[in-house]
PDB file of C-alpha atoms and ligand atoms in Angstrom:
ATOM      1  CA  UNK A  10       0.000   0.000   0.000  1.00  0.00           C
ATOM      2  CA  UNK A  11       1.259   3.450  -0.869  1.00  0.00           C
ATOM      3  CA  UNK A  12       0.333   6.516   1.212  1.00  0.00           C
ATOM      4  CA  UNK A  13       0.154   9.881  -0.587  1.00  0.00           C
ATOM      5  CA  UNK A  14      -0.986  13.423   0.048  1.00  0.00           C
ATOM      6  CA  UNK A  15      -4.314  14.232  -1.636  1.00  0.00           C
ATOM      7  CA  UNK A  16      -4.248  17.127  -4.092  1.00  0.00           C
ATOM      8  CA  UNK A  17      -7.184  18.935  -5.692  1.00  0.00           C
ATOM      9  CA  UNK A  18      -6.577  16.845  -8.830  1.00  0.00           C
ATOM     10  CA  UNK A  19      -7.622  13.741  -6.842  1.00  0.00           C
ATOM     11  CA  UNK A  20     -11.016  15.166  -5.794  1.00  0.00           C
ATOM     12  CA  UNK A  21     -13.122  13.114  -8.207  1.00  0.00           C
ATOM     13  CA  UNK A  22     -11.490   9.821  -7.280  1.00  0.00           C
ATOM     14  CA  UNK A  23     -11.670  10.580  -3.563  1.00  0.00           C
ATOM     15  CA  UNK A  24     -15.371  11.489  -3.797  1.00  0.00           C
ATOM     16  CA  UNK A  25     -16.044   8.309  -5.735  1.00  0.00           C
ATOM     17  CA  UNK A  26     -14.340   6.298  -2.961  1.00  0.00           C
ATOM     18  CA  UNK A  27     -16.397   8.121  -0.313  1.00  0.00           C
ATOM     19  CA  UNK A  28     -19.700   7.593  -2.156  1.00  0.00           C
ATOM     20  CA  UNK A  29     -19.016   3.845  -2.180  1.00  0.00           C
ATOM     21  CA  UNK A  30     -17.882   3.641   1.415  1.00  0.00           C
ATOM     22  CA  UNK A  31     -18.101   6.463   3.966  1.00  0.00           C
ATOM     23  CA  UNK A  32     -21.321   8.093   2.696  1.00  0.00           C
ATOM     24  CA  UNK A  33     -23.351   4.940   3.282  1.00  0.00           C
ATOM     25  CA  UNK A  34     -21.285   3.187   6.006  1.00  0.00           C
ATOM     26  CA  UNK A  35     -20.339   5.766   8.607  1.00  0.00           C
ATOM     27  CA  UNK A  36     -22.579   5.229  11.671  1.00  0.00           C
ATOM     28  CA  UNK A  37     -24.348   8.640  11.618  1.00  0.00           C
ATOM     29  CA  UNK A  38     -24.786   8.669   7.833  1.00  0.00           C
ATOM     30  CA  UNK A  39     -26.319   5.208   8.086  1.00  0.00           C
ATOM     31  CA  UNK A  40     -28.639   6.256  10.942  1.00  0.00           C
ATOM     32  CA  UNK A  41     -29.801   9.316   8.997  1.00  0.00           C
ATOM     33  CA  UNK A  42     -30.228   7.270   5.801  1.00  0.00           C
ATOM     34  CA  UNK A  43     -28.098   9.911   4.113  1.00  0.00           C
ATOM     35  CA  UNK A  44     -27.528   8.005   0.887  1.00  0.00           C
ATOM     36  CA  UNK A  45     -27.440   4.608  -0.766  1.00  0.00           C
ATOM     37  CA  UNK A  46     -24.074   3.045  -1.529  1.00  0.00           C
ATOM     38  CA  UNK A  47     -22.631   4.815  -4.587  1.00  0.00           C
ATOM     39  CA  UNK A  48     -25.031   7.746  -4.645  1.00  0.00           C
ATOM     40  CA  UNK A  49     -23.985  11.335  -4.092  1.00  0.00           C
ATOM     41  CA  UNK A  50     -24.778  13.826  -1.337  1.00  0.00           C
ATOM     42  CA  UNK A  51     -23.991  17.354  -2.438  1.00  0.00           C
ATOM     43  CA  UNK A  52     -23.665  18.894   1.024  1.00  0.00           C
ATOM     44  CA  UNK A  53     -21.334  16.160   2.278  1.00  0.00           C
ATOM     45  CA  UNK A  54     -19.272  16.345  -0.903  1.00  0.00           C
ATOM     46  CA  UNK A  55     -18.827  20.111  -0.441  1.00  0.00           C
ATOM     47  CA  UNK A  56     -17.753  19.455   3.157  1.00  0.00           C
ATOM     48  CA  UNK A  57     -15.134  16.943   1.899  1.00  0.00           C
ATOM     49  CA  UNK A  58     -13.812  19.229  -0.839  1.00  0.00           C
ATOM     50  CA  UNK A  59     -13.395  22.051   1.699  1.00  0.00           C
ATOM     51  CA  UNK A  60     -11.108  19.776   3.740  1.00  0.00           C
ATOM     52  CA  UNK A  61      -9.131  18.669   0.661  1.00  0.00           C
ATOM     53  CA  UNK A  62      -8.463  22.343  -0.168  1.00  0.00           C
ATOM     54  CA  UNK A  63      -6.462  22.642   3.073  1.00  0.00           C
ATOM     55  CA  UNK A  64      -3.927  20.209   1.541  1.00  0.00           C
ATOM     56  CA  UNK A  65      -3.323  18.066   4.605  1.00  0.00           C
ATOM     57  CA  UNK A  66      -5.342  15.005   3.576  1.00  0.00           C
ATOM     58  CA  UNK A  67      -3.937  11.578   2.774  1.00  0.00           C
ATOM     59  CA  UNK A  68      -4.924   8.529   0.798  1.00  0.00           C
ATOM     60  CA  UNK A  69      -3.873   4.890   0.738  1.00  0.00           C
ATOM     61  CA  UNK A  70      -3.489   3.633  -2.807  1.00  0.00           C
ATOM     62  CA  UNK A  71      -3.257  -0.028  -3.701  1.00  0.00           C
ATOM     63  CA  UNK A  72       0.065  -0.284  -5.519  1.00  0.00           C
ATOM     64  CA  UNK A  73      -1.058  -3.498  -7.204  1.00  0.00           C
ATOM     65  CA  UNK A  74      -3.785  -1.525  -8.957  1.00  0.00           C
ATOM     66  CA  UNK A  75      -1.520   1.378  -9.920  1.00  0.00           C
ATOM     67  CA  UNK A  76      -2.971   1.678 -13.417  1.00  0.00           C
ATOM     68  CA  UNK A  77      -6.423   2.318 -11.973  1.00  0.00           C
ATOM     69  CA  UNK A  78      -5.093   4.182  -8.925  1.00  0.00           C
ATOM     70  CA  UNK A  79      -7.401   2.227  -6.638  1.00  0.00           C
ATOM     71  CA  UNK A  80      -8.027   4.217  -3.479  1.00  0.00           C
ATOM     72  CA  UNK A  81      -8.171   1.888  -0.477  1.00  0.00           C
ATOM     73  CA  UNK A  82      -8.695   4.571   2.141  1.00  0.00           C
ATOM     74  CA  UNK A  83      -8.590   8.281   2.864  1.00  0.00           C
ATOM     75  CA  UNK A  84      -8.294  10.645   5.778  1.00  0.00           C
ATOM     76  CA  UNK A  85      -9.533  14.167   5.089  1.00  0.00           C
ATOM     77  CA  UNK A  86      -7.940  16.725   7.389  1.00  0.00           C
ATOM     78  CA  UNK A  87      -8.838  20.389   7.539  1.00  0.00           C
ATOM     79  CA  UNK A  88      -7.848  23.527   9.410  1.00  0.00           C
ATOM     80  CA  UNK A  89     -10.408  24.593  11.999  1.00  0.00           C
ATOM     81  CA  UNK A  90     -10.525  28.176  13.287  1.00  0.00           C
ATOM     82  CA  UNK A  91     -12.482  29.552  16.274  1.00  0.00           C
ATOM     83  CA  UNK A  92     -15.570  30.894  14.487  1.00  0.00           C
ATOM     84  CA  UNK A  93     -15.898  28.144  11.872  1.00  0.00           C
ATOM     85  CA  UNK A  94     -18.368  25.936  13.786  1.00  0.00           C
ATOM     86  CA  UNK A  95     -20.735  28.794  14.693  1.00  0.00           C
ATOM     87  CA  UNK A  96     -20.685  30.019  11.087  1.00  0.00           C
ATOM     88  CA  UNK A  97     -21.336  26.531   9.715  1.00  0.00           C
ATOM     89  CA  UNK A  98     -24.184  25.979  12.198  1.00  0.00           C
ATOM     90  CA  UNK A  99     -25.728  29.307  11.138  1.00  0.00           C
ATOM     91  CA  UNK A 100     -25.711  28.140   7.515  1.00  0.00           C
ATOM     92  CA  UNK A 101     -27.430  24.799   8.271  1.00  0.00           C
ATOM     93  CA  UNK A 102     -30.857  25.822   7.041  1.00  0.00           C
ATOM     94  CA  UNK A 103     -33.632  24.048   5.179  1.00  0.00           C
ATOM     95  CA  UNK A 104     -31.683  24.182   1.915  1.00  0.00           C
ATOM     96  CA  UNK A 105     -29.667  21.242   3.228  1.00  0.00           C
ATOM     97  CA  UNK A 106     -30.687  17.604   3.077  1.00  0.00           C
ATOM     98  CA  UNK A 107     -32.550  16.681   6.305  1.00  0.00           C
ATOM     99  CA  UNK A 108     -30.167  13.831   7.183  1.00  0.00           C
ATOM    100  CA  UNK A 109     -27.129  16.052   6.678  1.00  0.00           C
ATOM    101  CA  UNK A 110     -28.716  18.714   8.894  1.00  0.00           C
ATOM    102  CA  UNK A 111     -29.411  16.221  11.702  1.00  0.00           C
ATOM    103  CA  UNK A 112     -25.820  14.965  11.665  1.00  0.00           C
ATOM    104  CA  UNK A 113     -24.078  18.311  11.461  1.00  0.00           C
ATOM    105  CA  UNK A 114     -26.438  19.975  13.923  1.00  0.00           C
ATOM    106  CA  UNK A 115     -25.337  17.356  16.476  1.00  0.00           C
ATOM    107  CA  UNK A 116     -21.634  17.691  15.653  1.00  0.00           C
ATOM    108  CA  UNK A 117     -21.493  21.493  15.481  1.00  0.00           C
ATOM    109  CA  UNK A 118     -23.531  22.021  18.659  1.00  0.00           C
ATOM    110  CA  UNK A 119     -21.464  19.462  20.556  1.00  0.00           C
ATOM    111  CA  UNK A 120     -18.241  21.179  19.503  1.00  0.00           C
ATOM    112  CA  UNK A 121     -19.549  24.632  20.407  1.00  0.00           C
ATOM    113  CA  UNK A 122     -20.644  23.409  23.840  1.00  0.00           C
ATOM    114  CA  UNK A 123     -17.347  21.624  24.435  1.00  0.00           C
ATOM    115  CA  UNK A 124     -15.014  24.321  23.235  1.00  0.00           C
ATOM    116  CA  UNK A 125     -11.490  23.042  22.585  1.00  0.00           C
ATOM    117  CA  UNK A 126     -10.328  26.508  21.489  1.00  0.00           C
ATOM    118  CA  UNK A 127     -11.148  27.900  24.912  1.00  0.00           C
ATOM    119  CA  UNK A 128      -9.769  24.896  26.791  1.00  0.00           C
ATOM    120  CA  UNK A 129      -6.423  24.905  25.005  1.00  0.00           C
ATOM    121  CA  UNK A 130      -6.082  28.550  24.022  1.00  0.00           C
ATOM    122  CA  UNK A 131      -5.187  27.857  20.392  1.00  0.00           C
ATOM    123  CA  UNK A 132      -6.200  29.830  17.304  1.00  0.00           C
ATOM    124  CA  UNK A 133      -6.311  26.898  14.895  1.00  0.00           C
ATOM    125  CA  UNK A 134      -6.666  23.138  15.084  1.00  0.00           C
ATOM    126  CA  UNK A 135      -5.831  20.189  12.863  1.00  0.00           C
ATOM    127  CA  UNK A 136      -9.270  18.673  12.336  1.00  0.00           C
ATOM    128  CA  UNK A 137      -9.421  14.993  11.322  1.00  0.00           C
ATOM    129  CA  UNK A 138     -12.799  15.179   9.570  1.00  0.00           C
ATOM    130  CA  UNK A 139     -13.290  12.039   7.513  1.00  0.00           C
ATOM    131  CA  UNK A 140     -11.662   8.649   8.009  1.00  0.00           C
ATOM    132  CA  UNK A 141     -12.736   6.044   5.493  1.00  0.00           C
ATOM    133  CA  UNK A 142     -11.447   2.663   4.325  1.00  0.00           C
ATOM    134  CA  UNK A 143     -12.902   0.710   1.405  1.00  0.00           C
ATOM    135  CA  UNK A 144     -14.876  -2.242   2.736  1.00  0.00           C
ATOM    136  CA  UNK A 145     -12.642  -4.656   0.735  1.00  0.00           C
ATOM    137  CA  UNK A 146      -9.534  -3.383   2.542  1.00  0.00           C
ATOM    138  CA  UNK A 147     -10.751  -3.136   6.146  1.00  0.00           C
ATOM    139  CA  UNK A 148      -8.995  -4.862   9.034  1.00  0.00           C
ATOM    140  CA  UNK A 149      -5.526  -4.483   7.466  1.00  0.00           C
ATOM    141  CA  UNK A 150      -4.326  -1.496   9.505  1.00  0.00           C
ATOM    142  CA  UNK A 151      -4.989   1.140   6.807  1.00  0.00           C
ATOM    143  CA  UNK A 152      -6.982   3.489   9.056  1.00  0.00           C
ATOM    144  CA  UNK A 153      -4.299   3.144  11.731  1.00  0.00           C
ATOM    145  CA  UNK A 154      -1.609   4.164   9.232  1.00  0.00           C
ATOM    146  CA  UNK A 155      -3.683   7.089   7.883  1.00  0.00           C
ATOM    147  CA  UNK A 156      -4.113   8.466  11.418  1.00  0.00           C
ATOM    148  CA  UNK A 157      -0.427   7.896  12.219  1.00  0.00           C
ATOM    149  CA  UNK A 158       0.608   9.821   9.083  1.00  0.00           C
ATOM    150  CA  UNK A 159      -1.923  12.578   9.861  1.00  0.00           C
ATOM    151  CA  UNK A 160      -0.202  13.119  13.216  1.00  0.00           C
ATOM    152  CA  UNK A 161       3.075  13.526  11.314  1.00  0.00           C
ATOM    153  CA  UNK A 162       1.467  16.071   8.935  1.00  0.00           C
ATOM    154  CA  UNK A 163       0.073  18.032  11.907  1.00  0.00           C
ATOM    155  CA  UNK A 164       3.511  18.099  13.540  1.00  0.00           C
ATOM    156  CA  UNK A 165       5.217  19.148  10.315  1.00  0.00           C
ATOM    157  CA  UNK A 166       2.744  22.021   9.944  1.00  0.00           C
ATOM    158  CA  UNK A 167       3.358  23.144  13.547  1.00  0.00           C
ATOM    159  CA  UNK A 168      -0.182  22.554  14.857  1.00  0.00           C
ATOM    160  CA  UNK A 169      -0.468  22.473  18.652  1.00  0.00           C
ATOM    161  CA  UNK A 170      -3.770  20.602  18.746  1.00  0.00           C
ATOM    162  CA  UNK A 171      -5.531  17.901  16.752  1.00  0.00           C
ATOM    163  CA  UNK A 172      -9.188  16.970  17.098  1.00  0.00           C
ATOM    164  CA  UNK A 173     -11.628  14.408  15.741  1.00  0.00           C
ATOM    165  CA  UNK A 174     -15.328  13.689  16.139  1.00  0.00           C
ATOM    166  CA  UNK A 175     -15.259   9.899  16.248  1.00  0.00           C
ATOM    167  CA  UNK A 176     -18.715   8.500  15.653  1.00  0.00           C
ATOM    168  CA  UNK A 177     -18.222   4.745  16.121  1.00  0.00           C
ATOM    169  CA  UNK A 178     -16.395   2.398  18.457  1.00  0.00           C
ATOM    170  CA  UNK A 179     -13.755   1.394  15.897  1.00  0.00           C
ATOM    171  CA  UNK A 180     -12.703   4.925  14.977  1.00  0.00           C
ATOM    172  CA  UNK A 181     -12.695   5.805  18.708  1.00  0.00           C
ATOM    173  CA  UNK A 182     -10.313   2.914  19.374  1.00  0.00           C
ATOM    174  CA  UNK A 183      -8.058   3.963  16.484  1.00  0.00           C
ATOM    175  CA  UNK A 184      -7.751   7.582  17.663  1.00  0.00           C
ATOM    176  CA  UNK A 185      -7.106   6.549  21.263  1.00  0.00           C
ATOM    177  CA  UNK A 186      -4.368   4.196  20.129  1.00  0.00           C
ATOM    178  CA  UNK A 187      -2.614   7.213  18.579  1.00  0.00           C
ATOM    179  CA  UNK A 188      -2.648   9.198  21.808  1.00  0.00           C
ATOM    180  CA  UNK A 189      -5.948  11.050  21.364  1.00  0.00           C
ATOM    181  CA  UNK A 190      -7.916  11.595  24.566  1.00  0.00           C
ATOM    182  CA  UNK A 191     -11.646  11.962  25.127  1.00  0.00           C
ATOM    183  CA  UNK A 192     -12.681  15.576  25.757  1.00  0.00           C
ATOM    184  CA  UNK A 193     -16.440  15.004  25.744  1.00  0.00           C
ATOM    185  CA  UNK A 194     -19.015  12.563  24.469  1.00  0.00           C
ATOM    186  CA  UNK A 195     -22.660  12.347  23.448  1.00  0.00           C
ATOM    187  CA  UNK A 196     -24.699   9.176  23.857  1.00  0.00           C
ATOM    188  CA  UNK A 197     -26.963   8.725  20.856  1.00  0.00           C
ATOM    189  CA  UNK A 198     -29.806   7.407  23.041  1.00  0.00           C
ATOM    190  CA  UNK A 199     -29.823  10.742  24.904  1.00  0.00           C
ATOM    191  CA  UNK A 200     -29.966  12.853  21.753  1.00  0.00           C
ATOM    192  CA  UNK A 201     -33.739  12.945  21.416  1.00  0.00           C
ATOM    193  CA  UNK A 202     -36.524  15.152  20.047  1.00  0.00           C
ATOM    194  CA  UNK A 203     -39.372  16.736  22.067  1.00  0.00           C
ATOM    195  CA  UNK A 204     -41.183  13.343  22.128  1.00  0.00           C
ATOM    196  CA  UNK A 205     -38.160  11.505  23.510  1.00  0.00           C
ATOM    197  CA  UNK A 206     -37.446   9.823  20.180  1.00  0.00           C
ATOM    198  CA  UNK A 207     -33.818   9.302  19.141  1.00  0.00           C
ATOM    199  CA  UNK A 208     -32.925  11.830  16.450  1.00  0.00           C
ATOM    200  CA  UNK A 209     -30.237   9.550  15.035  1.00  0.00           C
ATOM    201  CA  UNK A 210     -31.017   5.865  15.711  1.00  0.00           C
ATOM    202  CA  UNK A 211     -27.419   4.675  15.390  1.00  0.00           C
ATOM    203  CA  UNK A 212     -27.004   0.923  15.147  1.00  0.00           C
ATOM    204  CA  UNK A 213     -25.172  -1.201  17.701  1.00  0.00           C
ATOM    205  CA  UNK A 214     -22.283  -1.563  18.552  1.00  0.00           C
ATOM    206  CA  UNK A 215     -21.946   2.237  18.217  1.00  0.00           C
ATOM    207  CA  UNK A 216     -23.518   3.998  21.188  1.00  0.00           C
ATOM    208  CA  UNK A 217     -21.945   7.438  21.357  1.00  0.00           C
ATOM    209  CA  UNK A 218     -19.824   9.997  19.580  1.00  0.00           C
ATOM    210  CA  UNK A 219     -16.617  11.190  21.151  1.00  0.00           C
ATOM    211  CA  UNK A 220     -14.844  14.492  20.711  1.00  0.00           C
ATOM    212  CA  UNK A 221     -11.179  13.529  20.955  1.00  0.00           C
ATOM    213  CA  UNK A 222      -8.081  15.699  21.071  1.00  0.00           C
ATOM    214  CA  UNK A 223      -4.367  15.256  20.859  1.00  0.00           C
ATOM    215  CA  UNK A 224      -1.952  17.860  22.087  1.00  0.00           C
ATOM    216  CA  UNK A 225       1.122  18.236  19.895  1.00  0.00           C
ATOM    217  CA  UNK A 226       4.205  19.548  21.626  1.00  0.00           C
ATOM    218  CA  UNK A 227       7.735  18.401  21.241  1.00  0.00           C
ATOM    219  CA  UNK A 228       8.282  14.674  21.681  1.00  0.00           C
ATOM    220  CA  UNK A 229       9.027  14.965  25.417  1.00  0.00           C
ATOM    221  CA  UNK A 230       5.934  16.937  26.332  1.00  0.00           C
ATOM    222  CA  UNK A 231       3.442  15.245  24.041  1.00  0.00           C
ATOM    223  CA  UNK A 232       0.204  14.210  25.766  1.00  0.00           C
ATOM    224  CA  UNK A 233       1.326  15.342  29.211  1.00  0.00           C
ATOM    225  CA  UNK A 234      -0.434  18.702  29.159  1.00  0.00           C
ATOM    226  CA  UNK A 235      -4.074  18.813  30.133  1.00  0.00           C
ATOM    227  CA  UNK A 236      -6.813  21.301  29.181  1.00  0.00           C
ATOM    228  CA  UNK A 237      -7.410  24.300  31.515  1.00  0.00           C
TER     229      UNK A 237
HETATM  230  N1  LIG B  14     -14.423  -5.015  14.096  1.00  0.00           N
HETATM  231  C1  LIG B  14     -13.520  -5.133  15.084  1.00  0.00           C
HETATM  232  N2  LIG B  14     -12.413  -4.345  15.202  1.00  0.00           N
HETATM  233  C2  LIG B  14     -12.242  -3.408  14.249  1.00  0.00           C
HETATM  234  C3  LIG B  14     -13.146  -3.247  13.172  1.00  0.00           C
HETATM  235  C4  LIG B  14     -14.286  -4.093  13.125  1.00  0.00           C
HETATM  236  N3  LIG B  14     -15.223  -3.986  12.165  1.00  0.00           N
HETATM  237  N4  LIG B  14     -12.696  -2.221  12.387  1.00  0.00           N
HETATM  238  C5  LIG B  14     -11.548  -1.782  12.946  1.00  0.00           C
HETATM  239  N5  LIG B  14     -11.285  -2.496  14.060  1.00  0.00           N
HETATM  240  C6  LIG B  14     -10.146  -2.323  14.972  1.00  0.00           C
HETATM  241  C7  LIG B  14      -8.979  -3.208  14.510  1.00  0.00           C
HETATM  242  O1  LIG B  14      -9.008  -4.447  15.135  1.00  0.00           O
HETATM  243  C8  LIG B  14      -7.763  -2.412  14.898  1.00  0.00           C
HETATM  244  O2  LIG B  14      -7.411  -2.626  16.235  1.00  0.00           O
HETATM  245  P1  LIG B  14      -5.852  -2.890  16.637  1.00  0.00           P
HETATM  246  O3  LIG B  14      -5.105  -1.641  16.235  1.00  0.00           O
HETATM  247  O4  LIG B  14      -5.926  -3.108  18.105  1.00  0.00           O
HETATM  248  O5  LIG B  14      -5.445  -4.071  15.835  1.00  0.00           O
HETATM  249  C9  LIG B  14      -8.233  -0.962  14.786  1.00  0.00           C
HETATM  250  O6  LIG B  14      -9.652  -0.982  14.856  1.00  0.00           O
HETATM  251  C10 LIG B  14      -7.775  -0.320  13.496  1.00  0.00           C
HETATM  252  O7  LIG B  14      -8.083  -1.146  12.426  1.00  0.00           O
HETATM  253  P2  LIG B  14      -7.723  -0.779  10.938  1.00  0.00           P
HETATM  254  O8  LIG B  14      -7.544  -2.045  10.181  1.00  0.00           O
HETATM  255  O9  LIG B  14      -6.621   0.226  10.884  1.00  0.00           O
HETATM  256  O10 LIG B  14      -9.098  -0.082  10.512  1.00  0.00           O
HETATM  257  P3  LIG B  14      -9.711  -0.142   9.032  1.00  0.00           P
HETATM  258  O11 LIG B  14      -8.647   0.147   8.035  1.00  0.00           O
HETATM  259  O12 LIG B  14     -10.482  -1.383   8.876  1.00  0.00           O
HETATM  260  O13 LIG B  14     -10.714   1.124   9.055  1.00  0.00           O
HETATM  261  C11 LIG B  14     -12.694   2.323   9.703  1.00  0.00           C
HETATM  262  C12 LIG B  14     -11.591   1.354  10.151  1.00  0.00           C
HETATM  263  C13 LIG B  14     -12.080   3.600   9.153  1.00  0.00           C
HETATM  264  C14 LIG B  14     -13.552   2.669  10.920  1.00  0.00           C
HETATM  265  C15 LIG B  14     -13.534   1.617   8.583  1.00  0.00           C
HETATM  266  O14 LIG B  14     -14.229   0.541   9.169  1.00  0.00           O
HETATM  267  C16 LIG B  14     -14.548   2.525   7.885  1.00  0.00           C
HETATM  268  O15 LIG B  14     -14.223   3.180   6.895  1.00  0.00           O
HETATM  269  N6  LIG B  14     -15.808   2.598   8.412  1.00  0.00           N
HETATM  270  C17 LIG B  14     -16.872   3.394   7.826  1.00  0.00           C
HETATM  271  C18 LIG B  14     -16.604   4.881   7.994  1.00  0.00           C
HETATM  272  C19 LIG B  14     -16.391   5.284   9.437  1.00  0.00           C
HETATM  273  O16 LIG B  14     -17.083   4.882  10.340  1.00  0.00           O
HETATM  274  N7  LIG B  14     -15.365   6.145   9.635  1.00  0.00           N
HETATM  275  C20 LIG B  14     -15.018   6.724  10.933  1.00  0.00           C
HETATM  276  C21 LIG B  14     -15.981   7.815  11.311  1.00  0.00           C
HETATM  277  S1  LIG B  14     -15.273   9.017  12.440  1.00  0.00           S
HETATM  278  C22 LIG B  14     -14.398  10.107  11.418  1.00  0.00           C
HETATM  279  O17 LIG B  14     -14.461  10.009  10.223  1.00  0.00           O
HETATM  280  C23 LIG B  14     -13.537  11.184  12.044  1.00  0.00           C
END
């Protein structure tokens, strides 16, 4: 497997990979019935392209399929600044797909309530937004390697803090194994409407989302500092 930085020229291939994997498989997308395998979701695609534009995303390419440049997995990383979440939440109006709105309303509100910018006094964060591995390549350590290389990209670009909203138990395990710590979490069963009905009926074994962070210092200090 070869690991490469994603450039804007790879957008179409990356989106095609995501339509066949992440868009239908990720626990919240599945709960919201966001899209069928292979179909597109304009709002989510825009969200992905925004991350790619920050030029810190990576892909795993199957070297055996070089001619076709088969993408086995991607991690889309973006730069997050203090007002971004509030702005994005303000834009989440009825023009968006209902499923997309439900998902991002949960994520944006959770992040605004559990403010990493305030806790760590940083003015930008390395945001691990989308982690996706093709279903044919899962269980081979690809996601682990994509997260490991993302940490290296964050260090190289002098970020002090990384974050991720991990929506399922496997991604939560992966981030924790790379030194991410849980800042806050939201149980899906407690995210209900006015009638007590779950807004996103996420399937077992996934029970909660976790907002995870990783402090980047020099190698000696890494992970020892705690939020205020
Ligand atoms: N069952 C049991 N354990 C699993 C499973 C599974 N289905 N998937 C991953 N794991 C465990 C592995 O055992 C491994 O543990 P180890 O390091 O102790 O050996 C660890 O998780 C990492 O496994 P990888 O092989 O690196 O993970 P993989 O390449 O299969 O990708 C991923 C995992 C990204 C979660 C993949 O299943 C996927 O794309 N799912 C759909 C999209 C999704 O949910 N993405 C994450 C959302 S959160 C976000 O994007 C920020």
